[in-house]
């Protein structure tokens, strides 16, 4: 169905998320409890996201409906020494429903580098994804709203971004990487290495990549090492090599 702004809303998911109990999202995850601020102008979707997260043991400390209110909420929480771990924000919010959400997210990342930001979009919008990834890629995510219906994956993405990781929707990655394959910077990678790097760009761990490709963890580790070497990422880059490799893939 369409909401009052003419945007498509997954009615079945929204109703389910807003009304079901803890059982529909699986067991609560309390060991990775994170504090979240949600920015979404659709009250139904905002309440649904809140329910999904709180039912799995997380704390939603604020819910707002526009970019200005988001910045105000984060500023006030920071002044109280209660900055959240992550913001989940719609790309399009009032008053123009164009890019208020992503602009507020970029502004917040500059002001609070340690704040995770996960933006949600109805469609793949390359300009917004690129803008969000232009700075540091620690604690950043871009998911399509339909992905929220996969409750466990969505909540895992929120936690991963809150902890400084990256969560990129497979469709976003596929569209962005469509350009990259035409470039020479990745020409030295084998087809399998490209596949591994694409899964890395989705935010998957080595173990998750191994399960996806039905290979051993050791095989994936070898592919990752080869990717780092071929992209000129030395061990001195430390844990950031993974993010740098993904950025090279996305921005080439």
Coordinates of C-alpha atoms in Angstrom, one line a residue:
X1 CA 0.0 0.0 0.0
X2 CA 1.0 3.7 -0.3
X3 CA 1.4 6.0 2.7
X4 CA 0.2 9.6 2.7
X5 CA 3.3 10.7 0.8
X6 CA 2.8 8.2 -2.0
X7 CA 5.5 5.9 -0.9
X8 CA 5.1 2.1 -0.8
X9 CA 4.8 0.5 2.6
X10 CA 4.9 -3.2 3.2
X11 CA 1.6 -3.4 5.1
X12 CA 1.9 -7.0 6.1
X13 CA 5.4 -6.5 7.7
X14 CA 4.4 -3.3 9.4
X15 CA 1.3 -4.8 11.0
X16 CA 3.2 -7.9 12.1
X17 CA 6.1 -5.9 13.5
X18 CA 3.9 -3.5 15.4
X19 CA 1.7 -6.2 17.0
X20 CA 3.7 -9.4 17.5
X21 CA 5.5 -10.3 20.7
X22 CA 9.1 -11.5 21.2
X23 CA 8.3 -14.9 19.7
X24 CA 8.1 -13.5 16.1
X25 CA 11.6 -12.2 16.1
X26 CA 13.2 -15.2 17.9
X27 CA 14.9 -15.2 21.3
X28 CA 16.1 -12.0 22.9
X29 CA 19.7 -11.1 22.4
X30 CA 20.8 -9.3 25.5
X31 CA 24.6 -9.9 25.4
X32 CA 24.9 -7.3 22.5
X33 CA 22.4 -4.9 23.9
X34 CA 22.6 -1.5 22.1
X35 CA 20.9 1.9 22.5
X36 CA 19.1 3.1 19.4
X37 CA 17.4 6.3 18.1
X38 CA 14.9 5.7 15.3
X39 CA 14.1 8.4 12.8
X40 CA 11.1 7.5 10.6
X41 CA 8.1 9.7 9.8
X42 CA 5.7 6.8 9.4
X43 CA 4.4 6.2 12.9
X44 CA 3.4 2.6 12.0
X45 CA 6.9 1.8 10.7
X46 CA 8.6 3.6 13.6
X47 CA 6.6 1.6 16.2
X48 CA 7.2 -1.6 14.3
X49 CA 11.0 -1.0 14.3
X50 CA 10.9 -0.1 18.0
X51 CA 9.0 -3.3 18.8
X52 CA 11.4 -5.5 16.7
X53 CA 14.4 -4.1 18.6
X54 CA 13.0 -4.0 22.1
X55 CA 11.6 -7.5 21.8
X56 CA 15.2 -8.7 21.2
X57 CA 16.6 -7.0 24.2
X58 CA 17.7 -3.6 22.8
X59 CA 16.8 -0.1 24.1
X60 CA 15.1 2.5 21.8
X61 CA 15.9 5.7 23.6
X62 CA 14.1 8.0 21.2
X63 CA 11.8 8.0 18.1
X64 CA 11.5 11.0 15.9
X65 CA 9.8 11.9 12.6
X66 CA 12.1 14.2 10.7
X67 CA 15.8 15.1 10.2
X68 CA 15.7 18.2 12.4
X69 CA 14.2 16.3 15.3
X70 CA 16.8 13.6 14.9
X71 CA 19.7 16.1 15.2
X72 CA 18.0 17.8 18.2
X73 CA 17.5 14.4 19.9
X74 CA 21.1 13.4 19.4
X75 CA 22.4 16.8 20.6
X76 CA 20.3 16.6 23.8
X77 CA 21.3 13.0 24.5
X78 CA 25.0 13.9 24.0
X79 CA 24.6 16.8 26.4
X80 CA 23.3 14.4 29.0
X81 CA 26.2 12.0 28.4
X82 CA 23.8 9.5 26.9
X83 CA 24.8 9.3 23.3
X84 CA 23.2 6.2 21.7
X85 CA 25.1 3.5 20.0
X86 CA 23.3 3.8 16.6
X87 CA 20.8 5.8 14.7
X88 CA 18.4 4.0 12.3
X89 CA 17.0 6.6 9.9
X90 CA 14.9 6.7 6.8
X91 CA 16.6 8.4 3.8
X92 CA 13.5 10.5 3.0
X93 CA 11.7 12.5 5.7
X94 CA 9.8 15.7 6.1
X95 CA 9.5 18.4 5.1
X96 CA 10.4 17.7 1.4
X97 CA 10.7 13.8 1.6
X98 CA 13.9 13.9 -0.5
X99 CA 17.2 13.5 1.3
X100 CA 16.6 14.9 4.8
X101 CA 17.3 11.6 6.5
X102 CA 20.6 11.0 4.8
X103 CA 21.8 14.6 5.2
X104 CA 21.0 14.5 8.9
X105 CA 22.9 11.2 9.1
X106 CA 26.0 12.5 7.4
X107 CA 25.9 15.6 9.6
X108 CA 25.7 13.4 12.7
X109 CA 28.6 11.2 11.6
X110 CA 30.8 14.3 11.2
X111 CA 29.8 15.6 14.7
X112 CA 29.9 12.2 16.4
X113 CA 32.4 9.9 14.7
X114 CA 31.7 7.1 17.1
X115 CA 27.9 7.1 16.4
X116 CA 26.7 4.3 14.2
X117 CA 24.3 5.2 11.4
X118 CA 22.1 2.8 9.6
X119 CA 19.9 4.3 6.9
X120 CA 16.8 2.7 5.4
X121 CA 15.6 3.3 1.8
X122 CA 12.7 2.1 -0.3
X123 CA 14.9 1.9 -3.4
X124 CA 18.6 1.8 -4.2
X125 CA 19.8 5.4 -4.4
X126 CA 23.5 5.4 -5.4
X127 CA 24.1 9.1 -4.6
X128 CA 22.9 8.7 -1.1
X129 CA 24.8 5.5 -0.5
X130 CA 28.0 7.0 -1.9
X131 CA 27.5 10.2 0.2
X132 CA 27.1 8.1 3.4
X133 CA 30.2 6.1 2.6
X134 CA 32.4 9.0 1.6
X135 CA 33.9 9.5 5.1
X136 CA 34.8 6.8 7.5
X137 CA 33.1 3.5 6.9
X138 CA 33.2 2.4 10.5
X139 CA 29.7 2.1 11.9
X140 CA 27.7 2.7 8.8
X141 CA 24.9 0.8 7.0
X142 CA 22.5 1.2 4.1
X143 CA 19.6 -1.3 3.8
X144 CA 16.5 -1.5 1.7
X145 CA 13.3 -1.4 3.8
X146 CA 12.2 -4.8 2.5
X147 CA 15.2 -6.2 4.3
X148 CA 13.7 -5.3 7.6
X149 CA 11.2 -8.1 7.1
X150 CA 14.1 -10.5 7.7
X151 CA 14.0 -9.7 11.4
X152 CA 17.1 -11.5 12.5
X153 CA 19.2 -10.1 9.7
X154 CA 17.9 -6.6 10.4
X155 CA 18.6 -6.7 14.1
X156 CA 22.0 -8.2 13.5
X157 CA 22.8 -5.3 11.1
X158 CA 21.8 -2.8 13.7
X159 CA 24.1 -4.4 16.3
X160 CA 26.9 -4.7 13.8
X161 CA 26.7 -1.0 12.9
X162 CA 26.4 0.0 16.5
X163 CA 29.7 -1.9 17.2
X164 CA 31.5 -0.2 14.4
X165 CA 30.9 -2.6 11.6
X166 CA 29.4 -2.2 8.1
X167 CA 26.0 -3.4 6.9
X168 CA 25.3 -2.9 3.2
X169 CA 22.2 -4.3 1.5
X170 CA 23.1 -6.9 -1.2
X171 CA 21.0 -5.0 -3.8
X172 CA 22.9 -1.8 -3.0
X173 CA 26.2 -3.6 -3.3
X174 CA 25.2 -5.2 -6.6
X175 CA 24.2 -1.9 -8.1
X176 CA 27.3 0.0 -6.9
X177 CA 29.5 -2.8 -8.0
X178 CA 28.0 -2.9 -11.5
X179 CA 30.2 0.1 -12.2
X180 CA 33.3 -1.2 -10.5
X181 CA 33.5 -4.3 -12.7
X182 CA 34.1 -2.0 -15.7
X183 CA 37.2 -0.5 -14.0
X184 CA 40.8 -1.8 -14.1
X185 CA 41.6 -1.4 -10.4
X186 CA 40.1 -4.8 -9.6
X187 CA 41.4 -6.5 -12.8
X188 CA 43.9 -8.5 -10.8
X189 CA 41.3 -10.3 -8.7
X190 CA 40.0 -13.7 -9.7
X191 CA 36.3 -14.3 -10.1
X192 CA 36.2 -16.1 -6.7
X193 CA 38.1 -13.2 -5.0
X194 CA 35.6 -10.8 -6.5
X195 CA 32.8 -12.9 -5.1
X196 CA 34.4 -12.9 -1.7
X197 CA 34.9 -9.2 -1.8
X198 CA 31.3 -8.7 -2.8
X199 CA 30.2 -10.6 0.3
X200 CA 32.6 -8.6 2.4
X201 CA 30.9 -5.5 1.1
X202 CA 27.6 -6.9 2.4
X203 CA 29.2 -6.9 5.9
X204 CA 29.6 -10.7 6.2
X205 CA 32.2 -12.2 8.4
X206 CA 34.7 -14.8 7.0
X207 CA 32.7 -17.6 8.6
X208 CA 29.5 -16.3 7.0
X209 CA 31.2 -16.1 3.6
X210 CA 32.5 -19.6 4.0
X211 CA 29.0 -20.9 4.7
X212 CA 27.6 -18.9 1.7
X213 CA 30.2 -20.3 -0.7
X214 CA 30.3 -23.8 0.9
X215 CA 34.1 -23.7 1.5
X216 CA 36.3 -23.8 4.6
X217 CA 37.1 -20.8 6.8
X218 CA 40.7 -21.3 5.8
X219 CA 39.9 -21.0 2.1
X220 CA 38.1 -17.7 2.7
X221 CA 41.0 -16.4 4.8
X222 CA 43.4 -17.2 2.0
X223 CA 41.1 -15.3 -0.5
X224 CA 40.9 -12.3 1.8
X225 CA 44.7 -12.2 2.2
X226 CA 45.1 -12.3 -1.6
X227 CA 42.6 -9.5 -2.0
X228 CA 44.5 -7.3 0.5
X229 CA 47.8 -8.0 -1.2
X230 CA 46.4 -7.3 -4.8
X231 CA 44.8 -4.1 -3.6
X232 CA 48.0 -3.0 -2.0
X233 CA 46.7 -3.0 1.6
X234 CA 49.5 -3.7 3.9
X235 CA 49.3 -5.3 7.4
X236 CA 50.1 -1.9 8.8
X237 CA 46.5 -0.9 7.9
X238 CA 45.4 -3.3 10.6
X239 CA 41.7 -4.0 11.0
X240 CA 40.8 -1.2 8.6
X241 CA 42.1 -3.3 5.7
X242 CA 38.7 -5.0 5.4
X243 CA 36.9 -1.6 5.2
X244 CA 39.5 -0.2 2.8
X245 CA 39.1 -3.2 0.5
X246 CA 35.3 -2.7 0.4
X247 CA 35.7 1.0 -0.2
X248 CA 38.1 0.3 -3.1
X249 CA 35.5 -2.1 -4.5
X250 CA 32.6 0.4 -4.2
X251 CA 34.4 3.6 -5.3
X252 CA 36.6 2.2 -8.1

